[in-house]
Amino acid sequence: MRLWGTPEGSALDPAFERLNASLPFDRRLYPQDIRGSIAWARALARAGLLTPEECHAIVAGLEAVKAELDAEAFIFQPTDEDIHTAIERRLRERIGPIAGKLHTGRSRNDQVATDLRLFLMETWPRLDQGLRELEEALAAQAEAHLDLLMPGYTHLQRAQPIRYAHWCLAHAWAFERDRARLRDAYPRLATLPLGSSALSGTPFPVDREALARELGFLSISPNSLDAVSDRDFVAEFLFIAAMIGIHLSRLAEDLILFASAEFGFVALDPAYTTGSSLMPQKRNPDALELARAKAGRLVGHLMGFLLVLKGLPSGYNKDLQEDKEPVFDAVDTLEALLTVLPGLVRTMRPRPERMRSALEEAMLATELADYLVRKGVPFREAHRAVSGLVEESLRGGTPLSALPLEIMRRYHPAFDADVYAALDPEAAVERRAIPGGTARAAVEAQIQALRARLKA
Ligand code: ARG
């Protein structure tokens, strides 16, 4: 028997019944649904709508139903439309008609919004922890290889030397922003809709503030109609998830390139690569390729759900039932990635000799221009002179440092014997001691700043 009546003798079309049901996916919300119902029963009792005995019977009944669900001993019925109706149906079977008092002043509309918010509130610390572990792995790489230099790229062309630690931290800061986004969104997520009922508010004097405190919410929704319509928290979560996915995909792509024979900058631990069934020499970076790919489905969930919300009339609409599958899949996808990537990053080994041999001298051309600038030459003029010099060096196959001073002077008279000292990658990196730069001290300061945030 359904919890809402159907006209006598009329049955639902079975195919429609399957389409309409959310039970196959929302059964996952049972712990939140039962927590919410227990708190609601207590709030009803405090408002004088349940006697202490009735409240006790309902709470004990809900706990027994939860035990059945925990033990996977709960038998779902074909008429269970969703997890909310299934639990209430079972409660009635266990404690009798008194179960019918639980839904007093409540609707599935405020109930389901409460459940999904609770689910995400519990997810938040796990995502934060996963991001934190990944940042820690990147910081550990940075600390362990502080003196290692590598080419920094723009347009995927060798541009200027940087510290490997600087590259590691560049990714860590992106994940740190994702953690900040989680923190920022939390108060909006932890806003309690319960007490809004179907759309206009519960007509009984339920203490919503007490209810919020009991369930761990930070505040109560200020408008019952908004409370049952609002899925901004879902869209915000899906955006944060998509952004994390994009950051993971960019880290993954860097590492896929760096682990290739062409770059050879890092060696991945074999625990995170697979062999080829055909070519015995290959180690494939599958973990990273999957991280790169899964950004696609995370962005897809955000786009798909925004389109569900677009143009919806106010109040609850069944369209909103479509909020759960993207949320669950995004949570599962992120948890899968965030339990693998920290280990992959922690165990990868940089290959100093490969990085060093990729630091070609042409990458120090900017140093020559900056050298002239220090001698008072306007940067544009210096840039022009050095461009000619680099061209000559490339044409003749003579490295910059092997060009005699007379030749250099042909391009600009300000060149002097001390110019050769500028052609050192170590010196180039150390000149960037500005906050945020790639000099050793600046990178150490970054690590400290990041560690402080990770501790906070
Ligand atoms: N299964 C529904 C959902 O997920 C629960 C809310 C149903 N509300 C309603 N008025 N039919 O959104």
Short mmCIF file of C-alpha atoms and ligand atoms in Angstrom, two decimals:
data_model
loop_
_atom_site.label_atom_id
_atom_site.label_comp_id
_atom_site.label_asym_id
_atom_site.label_seq_id
_atom_site.Cartn_x
_atom_site.Cartn_y
_atom_site.Cartn_z
CA MET A 1 0.00 0.00 0.00
CA ARG A 2 1.23 3.44 -0.97
CA LEU A 3 1.51 6.29 1.51
CA TRP A 4 -0.60 8.44 -0.71
CA GLY A 5 -3.97 7.12 -1.92
CA THR A 6 -4.71 6.20 -5.53
CA PRO A 7 -8.30 6.42 -6.74
CA GLU A 8 -10.14 3.16 -6.02
CA GLY A 9 -9.14 0.40 -8.41
CA SER A 10 -6.62 2.44 -10.35
CA ALA A 11 -3.09 1.12 -10.44
CA LEU A 12 0.02 2.84 -11.72
CA ASP A 13 1.37 1.77 -15.05
CA PRO A 14 4.31 -0.46 -14.05
CA ALA A 15 6.73 1.25 -16.43
CA PHE A 16 5.74 4.64 -15.03
CA GLU A 17 6.10 3.26 -11.52
CA ARG A 18 9.70 2.32 -12.33
CA LEU A 19 10.40 5.72 -13.87
CA ASN A 20 8.90 7.50 -10.88
CA ALA A 21 10.75 5.52 -8.23
CA SER A 22 13.92 6.94 -6.74
CA LEU A 23 14.45 4.03 -4.37
CA PRO A 24 17.14 2.33 -6.50
CA PHE A 25 19.44 5.29 -5.83
CA ASP A 26 18.05 7.16 -2.82
CA ARG A 27 18.19 4.14 -0.49
CA ARG A 28 21.67 5.37 0.12
CA LEU A 29 20.15 8.21 2.13
CA TYR A 30 18.65 5.93 4.77
CA PRO A 31 21.01 6.88 7.62
CA GLN A 32 20.29 10.57 7.06
CA ASP A 33 16.56 9.94 6.64
CA ILE A 34 16.37 8.09 9.93
CA ARG A 35 18.45 10.69 11.76
CA GLY A 36 16.15 13.40 10.43
CA SER A 37 13.03 11.45 11.39
CA ILE A 38 14.24 10.79 14.93
CA ALA A 39 14.99 14.49 15.40
CA TRP A 40 11.58 15.36 13.92
CA ALA A 41 9.79 12.97 16.28
CA ARG A 42 11.54 14.58 19.25
CA ALA A 43 10.65 18.06 17.97
CA LEU A 44 6.99 16.97 17.65
CA ALA A 45 7.08 15.66 21.22
CA ARG A 46 8.54 18.93 22.50
CA ALA A 47 5.74 20.76 20.66
CA GLY A 48 3.19 18.54 22.43
CA LEU A 49 2.10 16.66 19.31
CA LEU A 50 3.43 13.30 20.50
CA THR A 51 3.22 11.95 24.04
CA PRO A 52 6.58 10.86 25.50
CA GLU A 53 5.44 7.23 25.04
CA GLU A 54 4.52 7.76 21.39
CA CYS A 55 7.81 9.51 20.77
CA HIS A 56 9.69 6.69 22.44
CA ALA A 57 7.87 4.07 20.35
CA ILE A 58 8.61 5.94 17.13
CA VAL A 59 12.28 6.52 17.94
CA ALA A 60 12.81 2.90 19.02
CA GLY A 61 10.96 1.74 15.89
CA LEU A 62 13.15 3.90 13.65
CA GLU A 63 16.26 2.56 15.33
CA ALA A 64 15.07 -0.99 14.72
CA VAL A 65 14.38 -0.18 11.06
CA LYS A 66 17.87 1.29 10.79
CA ALA A 67 19.33 -1.91 12.23
CA GLU A 68 17.49 -3.89 9.54
CA LEU A 69 18.87 -1.61 6.85
CA ASP A 70 22.38 -1.78 8.32
CA ALA A 71 22.20 -5.56 8.32
CA GLU A 72 20.81 -5.58 4.77
CA ALA A 73 17.85 -7.47 6.19
CA PHE A 74 15.32 -4.82 5.17
CA ILE A 75 12.92 -6.18 2.57
CA PHE A 76 11.87 -3.55 0.07
CA GLN A 77 8.39 -3.79 -1.47
CA PRO A 78 7.53 -3.06 -5.09
CA THR A 79 5.31 -0.21 -3.90
CA ASP A 80 8.17 1.52 -2.04
CA GLU A 81 8.53 4.63 -4.15
CA ASP A 82 11.52 6.08 -2.37
CA ILE A 83 13.53 5.61 0.80
CA HIS A 84 11.27 7.94 2.80
CA THR A 85 8.10 5.96 2.07
CA ALA A 86 9.90 2.64 2.49
CA ILE A 87 11.09 3.53 5.99
CA GLU A 88 7.70 4.85 7.06
CA ARG A 89 5.96 1.77 5.67
CA ARG A 90 8.28 -0.49 7.63
CA LEU A 91 7.87 1.61 10.77
CA ARG A 92 4.11 1.14 10.55
CA GLU A 93 4.57 -2.62 10.15
CA ARG A 94 6.69 -2.65 13.28
CA ILE A 95 4.87 -0.25 15.64
CA GLY A 96 1.38 0.03 14.17
CA PRO A 97 -0.74 3.08 13.34
CA ILE A 98 1.16 5.33 15.79
CA ALA A 99 3.79 5.47 13.02
CA GLY A 100 1.34 7.64 11.10
CA LYS A 101 2.00 10.46 13.57
CA LEU A 102 5.63 10.87 12.43
CA HIS A 103 4.73 12.71 9.26
CA THR A 104 2.73 15.36 11.18
CA GLY A 105 3.64 18.81 9.90
CA ARG A 106 6.26 17.39 7.57
CA SER A 107 6.38 16.69 3.85
CA ARG A 108 8.76 14.65 1.77
CA ASN A 109 9.67 17.99 0.23
CA ASP A 110 11.42 19.37 3.31
CA GLN A 111 12.44 15.84 4.31
CA VAL A 112 14.36 15.02 1.14
CA ALA A 113 16.12 18.40 1.07
CA THR A 114 17.17 17.83 4.70
CA ASP A 115 18.45 14.32 3.94
CA LEU A 116 20.55 15.37 0.97
CA ARG A 117 22.04 18.30 2.88
CA LEU A 118 22.94 15.96 5.76
CA PHE A 119 24.53 13.55 3.30
CA LEU A 120 26.73 16.28 1.85
CA MET A 121 27.54 17.72 5.29
CA GLU A 122 28.99 14.30 6.12
CA THR A 123 30.87 14.21 2.80
CA TRP A 124 32.59 17.56 3.30
CA PRO A 125 35.22 16.46 5.86
CA ARG A 126 36.11 13.41 3.78
CA LEU A 127 36.72 15.53 0.69
CA ASP A 128 38.69 18.01 2.74
CA GLN A 129 40.81 15.17 4.08
CA GLY A 130 41.46 13.73 0.61
CA LEU A 131 42.54 17.12 -0.71
CA ARG A 132 44.70 17.64 2.34
CA GLU A 133 46.49 14.32 1.77
CA LEU A 134 47.15 15.21 -1.83
CA GLU A 135 48.55 18.61 -0.85
CA GLU A 136 50.69 16.96 1.80
CA ALA A 137 52.09 14.53 -0.78
CA LEU A 138 52.94 17.45 -3.07
CA ALA A 139 54.51 19.39 -0.20
CA ALA A 140 56.57 16.33 0.77
CA GLN A 141 57.87 16.05 -2.80
CA ALA A 142 58.74 19.74 -2.71
CA GLU A 143 60.58 19.44 0.61
CA ALA A 144 62.50 16.34 -0.41
CA HIS A 145 63.80 17.87 -3.65
CA LEU A 146 64.18 21.54 -2.86
CA ASP A 147 67.36 21.96 -4.91
CA LEU A 148 66.17 20.17 -8.01
CA LEU A 149 65.78 22.39 -11.08
CA MET A 150 63.63 21.65 -14.11
CA PRO A 151 62.37 23.55 -17.14
CA GLY A 152 59.25 25.61 -16.54
CA TYR A 153 56.94 25.76 -19.54
CA THR A 154 54.66 28.20 -21.29
CA HIS A 155 52.80 27.00 -24.41
CA LEU A 156 54.44 23.67 -23.51
CA GLN A 157 57.72 25.19 -24.73
CA ARG A 158 60.76 25.30 -22.47
CA ALA A 159 60.61 28.79 -21.01
CA GLN A 160 62.67 29.40 -17.85
CA PRO A 161 64.23 27.19 -15.20
CA ILE A 162 62.22 26.67 -12.02
CA ARG A 163 62.52 24.47 -8.98
CA TYR A 164 60.73 21.11 -9.18
CA ALA A 165 59.38 22.08 -5.75
CA HIS A 166 57.82 25.16 -7.32
CA TRP A 167 55.97 22.99 -9.83
CA CYS A 168 54.76 20.66 -7.04
CA LEU A 169 53.48 23.58 -4.99
CA ALA A 170 51.74 25.18 -7.97
CA HIS A 171 49.40 22.18 -8.00
CA ALA A 172 49.08 22.11 -4.22
CA TRP A 173 47.79 25.70 -4.16
CA ALA A 174 45.03 24.82 -6.62
CA PHE A 175 43.79 22.10 -4.26
CA GLU A 176 44.12 24.50 -1.36
CA ARG A 177 41.65 26.80 -3.14
CA ASP A 178 39.28 23.84 -3.48
CA ARG A 179 39.44 23.34 0.28
CA ALA A 180 38.69 27.03 0.74
CA ARG A 181 35.66 26.65 -1.56
CA LEU A 182 34.37 23.79 0.60
CA ARG A 183 34.72 25.92 3.72
CA ASP A 184 33.02 28.89 2.09
CA ALA A 185 30.06 26.84 0.87
CA TYR A 186 29.50 24.99 4.15
CA PRO A 187 27.27 27.52 5.96
CA ARG A 188 24.94 27.65 2.94
CA LEU A 189 24.87 23.84 2.83
CA ALA A 190 24.26 23.51 6.57
CA THR A 191 20.98 25.43 6.46
CA LEU A 192 18.00 23.42 7.71
CA PRO A 193 14.90 23.17 5.48
CA LEU A 194 12.95 20.95 7.92
CA GLY A 195 9.86 22.71 9.25
CA SER A 196 9.08 24.11 5.80
CA SER A 197 6.67 21.23 5.18
CA ALA A 198 5.34 21.00 1.61
CA LEU A 199 5.91 24.69 0.82
CA SER A 200 4.26 27.03 3.31
CA GLY A 201 5.71 26.04 6.69
CA THR A 202 4.57 23.68 9.44
CA PRO A 203 1.38 24.84 11.17
CA PHE A 204 2.59 23.37 14.49
CA PRO A 205 4.89 25.14 16.97
CA VAL A 206 8.02 23.12 16.24
CA ASP A 207 11.27 24.68 17.47
CA ARG A 208 13.29 24.73 14.26
CA GLU A 209 16.38 26.22 15.92
CA ALA A 210 16.54 23.33 18.36
CA LEU A 211 16.01 20.92 15.47
CA ALA A 212 18.89 22.53 13.58
CA ARG A 213 21.21 22.21 16.59
CA GLU A 214 20.25 18.59 17.14
CA LEU A 215 21.03 17.70 13.51
CA GLY A 216 24.23 19.73 13.31
CA PHE A 217 22.93 22.47 11.01
CA LEU A 218 24.30 25.99 11.47
CA SER A 219 21.10 27.87 10.70
CA ILE A 220 17.49 27.47 9.54
CA SER A 221 16.13 28.43 6.13
CA PRO A 222 14.39 31.82 6.24
CA ASN A 223 11.64 31.02 3.69
CA SER A 224 9.72 27.75 3.46
CA LEU A 225 8.96 28.09 -0.26
CA ASP A 226 12.61 28.76 -1.07
CA ALA A 227 13.69 25.95 1.27
CA VAL A 228 11.87 23.23 -0.71
CA SER A 229 12.84 24.69 -4.13
CA ASP A 230 16.45 25.43 -3.35
CA ARG A 231 19.11 23.10 -4.75
CA ASP A 232 21.86 25.72 -4.93
CA PHE A 233 23.80 23.60 -2.48
CA VAL A 234 23.75 20.75 -5.01
CA ALA A 235 24.90 23.01 -7.85
CA GLU A 236 27.61 24.50 -5.63
CA PHE A 237 28.81 21.07 -4.63
CA LEU A 238 28.85 19.92 -8.26
CA PHE A 239 30.85 23.01 -9.21
CA ILE A 240 33.40 22.37 -6.46
CA ALA A 241 33.56 18.74 -7.55
CA ALA A 242 34.07 19.76 -11.18
CA MET A 243 36.79 22.21 -10.20
CA ILE A 244 38.58 19.55 -8.15
CA GLY A 245 38.22 17.23 -11.14
CA ILE A 246 39.76 19.83 -13.44
CA HIS A 247 42.65 20.41 -11.04
CA LEU A 248 43.23 16.65 -10.83
CA SER A 249 43.13 16.39 -14.62
CA ARG A 250 45.76 19.10 -15.01
CA LEU A 251 48.06 17.50 -12.46
CA ALA A 252 47.48 14.18 -14.21
CA GLU A 253 48.31 15.60 -17.64
CA ASP A 254 51.56 17.15 -16.40
CA LEU A 255 52.55 13.82 -14.90
CA ILE A 256 51.55 11.79 -17.96
CA LEU A 257 53.88 13.99 -19.98
CA PHE A 258 56.62 13.97 -17.35
CA ALA A 259 56.49 10.18 -17.06
CA SER A 260 56.81 9.69 -20.83
CA ALA A 261 60.14 8.70 -22.39
CA GLU A 262 60.15 12.07 -24.19
CA PHE A 263 60.30 14.03 -20.93
CA GLY A 264 61.44 11.38 -18.48
CA PHE A 265 61.24 13.81 -15.55
CA VAL A 266 59.51 11.44 -13.13
CA ALA A 267 59.26 7.72 -12.62
CA LEU A 268 55.89 6.51 -11.38
CA ASP A 269 55.76 3.72 -8.86
CA PRO A 270 54.76 0.50 -10.65
CA ALA A 271 51.87 0.19 -8.16
CA TYR A 272 50.11 2.95 -10.12
CA THR A 273 50.82 1.87 -13.69
CA THR A 274 49.82 -1.11 -15.79
CA GLY A 275 51.72 -3.20 -18.27
CA SER A 276 50.77 -3.61 -21.90
CA SER A 277 49.38 -6.96 -23.00
CA LEU A 278 51.32 -6.63 -26.23
CA MET A 279 54.41 -4.47 -25.68
CA PRO A 280 56.48 -5.74 -22.75
CA GLN A 281 58.53 -2.52 -22.41
CA LYS A 282 55.55 -0.29 -21.65
CA ARG A 283 54.25 1.03 -18.33
CA ASN A 284 50.99 2.85 -18.85
CA PRO A 285 49.94 5.69 -16.52
CA ASP A 286 46.32 4.46 -16.26
CA ALA A 287 45.67 6.04 -12.86
CA LEU A 288 46.56 9.44 -14.27
CA GLU A 289 44.63 8.90 -17.48
CA LEU A 290 41.52 8.04 -15.48
CA ALA A 291 42.04 11.11 -13.31
CA ARG A 292 42.27 13.18 -16.49
CA ALA A 293 39.14 11.59 -17.92
CA LYS A 294 36.91 11.74 -14.87
CA ALA A 295 36.93 15.53 -14.93
CA GLY A 296 34.63 15.09 -17.93
CA ARG A 297 31.88 13.32 -16.03
CA LEU A 298 32.18 15.74 -13.09
CA VAL A 299 31.74 18.74 -15.37
CA GLY A 300 28.90 16.84 -17.06
CA HIS A 301 27.07 16.44 -13.74
CA LEU A 302 27.31 20.17 -13.08
CA MET A 303 26.05 21.10 -16.54
CA GLY A 304 23.30 18.49 -16.48
CA PHE A 305 21.99 19.53 -13.11
CA LEU A 306 22.09 23.27 -13.83
CA LEU A 307 19.85 22.49 -16.80
CA VAL A 308 17.45 20.59 -14.51
CA LEU A 309 17.15 23.73 -12.36
CA LYS A 310 16.86 26.21 -15.19
CA GLY A 311 13.36 27.67 -15.47
CA LEU A 312 11.80 25.43 -12.79
CA PRO A 313 8.74 27.03 -11.25
CA SER A 314 9.01 27.77 -7.54
CA GLY A 315 8.18 25.09 -5.00
CA TYR A 316 9.05 21.42 -5.16
CA ASN A 317 8.90 19.79 -8.59
CA LYS A 318 9.62 16.15 -9.32
CA ASP A 319 12.46 17.35 -11.54
CA LEU A 320 14.37 17.84 -8.29
CA GLN A 321 14.49 14.09 -7.77
CA GLU A 322 17.24 14.22 -10.42
CA ASP A 323 19.59 15.87 -7.89
CA LYS A 324 20.69 12.65 -6.22
CA GLU A 325 22.40 10.59 -8.90
CA PRO A 326 24.89 13.31 -9.92
CA VAL A 327 25.62 14.01 -6.26
CA PHE A 328 26.30 10.35 -5.46
CA ASP A 329 28.38 9.80 -8.58
CA ALA A 330 30.41 12.97 -8.00
CA VAL A 331 31.10 11.96 -4.39
CA ASP A 332 32.10 8.42 -5.42
CA THR A 333 34.27 9.65 -8.28
CA LEU A 334 36.12 12.15 -6.11
CA GLU A 335 36.61 9.68 -3.29
CA ALA A 336 38.01 7.12 -5.72
CA LEU A 337 40.48 9.64 -7.14
CA LEU A 338 41.44 11.19 -3.82
CA THR A 339 42.28 7.83 -2.32
CA VAL A 340 44.65 6.97 -5.19
CA LEU A 341 46.42 10.17 -6.20
CA PRO A 342 48.05 11.05 -2.87
CA GLY A 343 49.85 7.70 -2.92
CA LEU A 344 50.84 8.09 -6.55
CA VAL A 345 52.33 11.53 -5.84
CA ARG A 346 54.02 10.40 -2.63
CA THR A 347 55.76 7.47 -4.32
CA MET A 348 56.82 9.04 -7.62
CA ARG A 349 60.52 9.68 -8.08
CA PRO A 350 61.88 12.69 -9.93
CA ARG A 351 64.82 12.00 -12.27
CA PRO A 352 67.34 14.82 -11.70
CA GLU A 353 69.64 13.94 -14.60
CA ARG A 354 66.73 14.12 -17.08
CA MET A 355 65.55 17.44 -15.72
CA ARG A 356 69.04 18.84 -15.78
CA SER A 357 69.71 17.82 -19.37
CA ALA A 358 66.45 19.48 -20.40
CA LEU A 359 67.66 22.82 -19.03
CA GLU A 360 69.03 24.07 -22.33
CA GLU A 361 70.88 27.34 -22.35
CA ALA A 362 68.41 29.14 -24.60
CA MET A 363 66.10 29.16 -21.56
CA LEU A 364 68.46 31.71 -20.05
CA ALA A 365 67.93 34.25 -22.83
CA THR A 366 65.70 36.28 -20.51
CA GLU A 367 68.62 36.39 -18.07
CA LEU A 368 70.72 38.13 -20.72
CA ALA A 369 67.99 40.69 -21.30
CA ASP A 370 67.64 41.24 -17.56
CA TYR A 371 71.45 41.57 -17.37
CA LEU A 372 71.28 44.47 -19.83
CA VAL A 373 68.37 45.98 -17.91
CA ARG A 374 70.53 46.02 -14.79
CA LYS A 375 73.08 48.01 -16.83
CA GLY A 376 70.40 50.62 -17.53
CA VAL A 377 69.24 49.40 -20.97
CA PRO A 378 65.45 49.70 -21.57
CA PHE A 379 63.89 46.22 -21.55
CA ARG A 380 62.52 46.42 -25.11
CA GLU A 381 65.95 47.36 -26.46
CA ALA A 382 67.58 44.58 -24.41
CA HIS A 383 65.01 42.06 -25.68
CA ARG A 384 65.77 43.01 -29.30
CA ALA A 385 69.53 42.67 -28.76
CA VAL A 386 69.19 39.26 -27.07
CA SER A 387 66.81 37.97 -29.77
CA GLY A 388 69.54 38.62 -32.34
CA LEU A 389 72.08 36.96 -30.13
CA VAL A 390 69.95 33.86 -29.59
CA GLU A 391 69.32 33.62 -33.31
CA GLU A 392 73.05 33.73 -33.97
CA SER A 393 73.67 31.11 -31.30
CA LEU A 394 71.05 28.79 -32.81
CA ARG A 395 72.25 29.41 -36.38
CA GLY A 396 75.85 28.58 -35.62
CA GLY A 397 75.05 25.85 -33.10
CA THR A 398 77.16 27.71 -30.51
CA PRO A 399 75.70 27.81 -27.01
CA LEU A 400 75.20 31.32 -25.61
CA SER A 401 77.93 30.82 -23.04
CA ALA A 402 80.42 29.95 -25.80
CA LEU A 403 79.82 33.14 -27.79
CA PRO A 404 82.85 35.43 -27.41
CA LEU A 405 82.30 38.81 -25.82
CA GLU A 406 83.09 40.67 -29.11
CA ILE A 407 80.15 38.93 -30.76
CA MET A 408 77.88 39.77 -27.84
CA ARG A 409 79.01 43.39 -28.03
CA ARG A 410 78.00 43.49 -31.68
CA TYR A 411 74.42 43.08 -30.44
CA HIS A 412 74.77 45.49 -27.54
CA PRO A 413 77.75 47.48 -26.24
CA ALA A 414 76.61 47.11 -22.62
CA PHE A 415 77.64 43.42 -22.56
CA ASP A 416 80.69 42.87 -20.31
CA ALA A 417 82.84 40.00 -19.08
CA ASP A 418 80.50 39.37 -16.13
CA VAL A 419 77.71 38.38 -18.56
CA TYR A 420 78.74 34.69 -18.45
CA ALA A 421 77.83 34.48 -14.80
CA ALA A 422 74.25 35.37 -15.76
CA LEU A 423 74.07 32.19 -17.85
CA ASP A 424 73.67 29.87 -14.91
CA PRO A 425 70.27 28.24 -14.24
CA GLU A 426 70.95 28.18 -10.50
CA ALA A 427 71.60 31.93 -10.49
CA ALA A 428 68.54 32.54 -12.67
CA VAL A 429 66.32 30.71 -10.23
CA GLU A 430 67.86 32.41 -7.20
CA ARG A 431 67.24 35.86 -8.67
CA ARG A 432 63.48 35.15 -8.28
CA ALA A 433 63.50 35.72 -4.53
CA ILE A 434 60.36 37.81 -4.64
CA PRO A 435 57.40 36.32 -2.68
CA GLY A 436 55.84 33.71 -4.94
CA GLY A 437 59.06 33.31 -6.93
CA THR A 438 61.11 30.17 -7.50
CA ALA A 439 64.22 31.06 -5.42
CA ARG A 440 65.00 28.63 -2.63
CA ALA A 441 64.00 31.01 0.18
CA ALA A 442 60.77 31.97 -1.57
CA VAL A 443 59.87 28.32 -2.11
CA GLU A 444 60.64 27.53 1.53
CA ALA A 445 58.33 30.36 2.57
CA GLN A 446 55.63 28.86 0.32
CA ILE A 447 56.00 25.48 1.94
CA GLN A 448 55.66 27.07 5.36
CA ALA A 449 52.58 29.01 4.32
CA LEU A 450 51.00 25.88 2.86
CA ARG A 451 51.85 23.80 5.92
CA ALA A 452 50.26 26.45 8.14
CA ARG A 453 47.04 26.26 6.12
CA LEU A 454 47.07 22.47 6.24
CA LYS A 455 47.36 22.58 10.01
CA ALA A 456 44.65 25.24 10.54
N1 ARG B 1 11.70 10.94 -4.06
C1 ARG B 1 11.43 12.34 -4.02
C2 ARG B 1 12.69 13.11 -4.42
O1 ARG B 1 13.70 12.52 -4.44
C3 ARG B 1 11.03 12.75 -2.65
C4 ARG B 1 10.17 13.96 -2.61
C5 ARG B 1 8.83 13.66 -3.20
N2 ARG B 1 7.95 14.72 -3.03
C6 ARG B 1 6.80 14.79 -3.68
N3 ARG B 1 6.05 15.82 -3.48
N4 ARG B 1 6.44 13.85 -4.51
O2 ARG B 1 12.68 14.29 -4.70
#
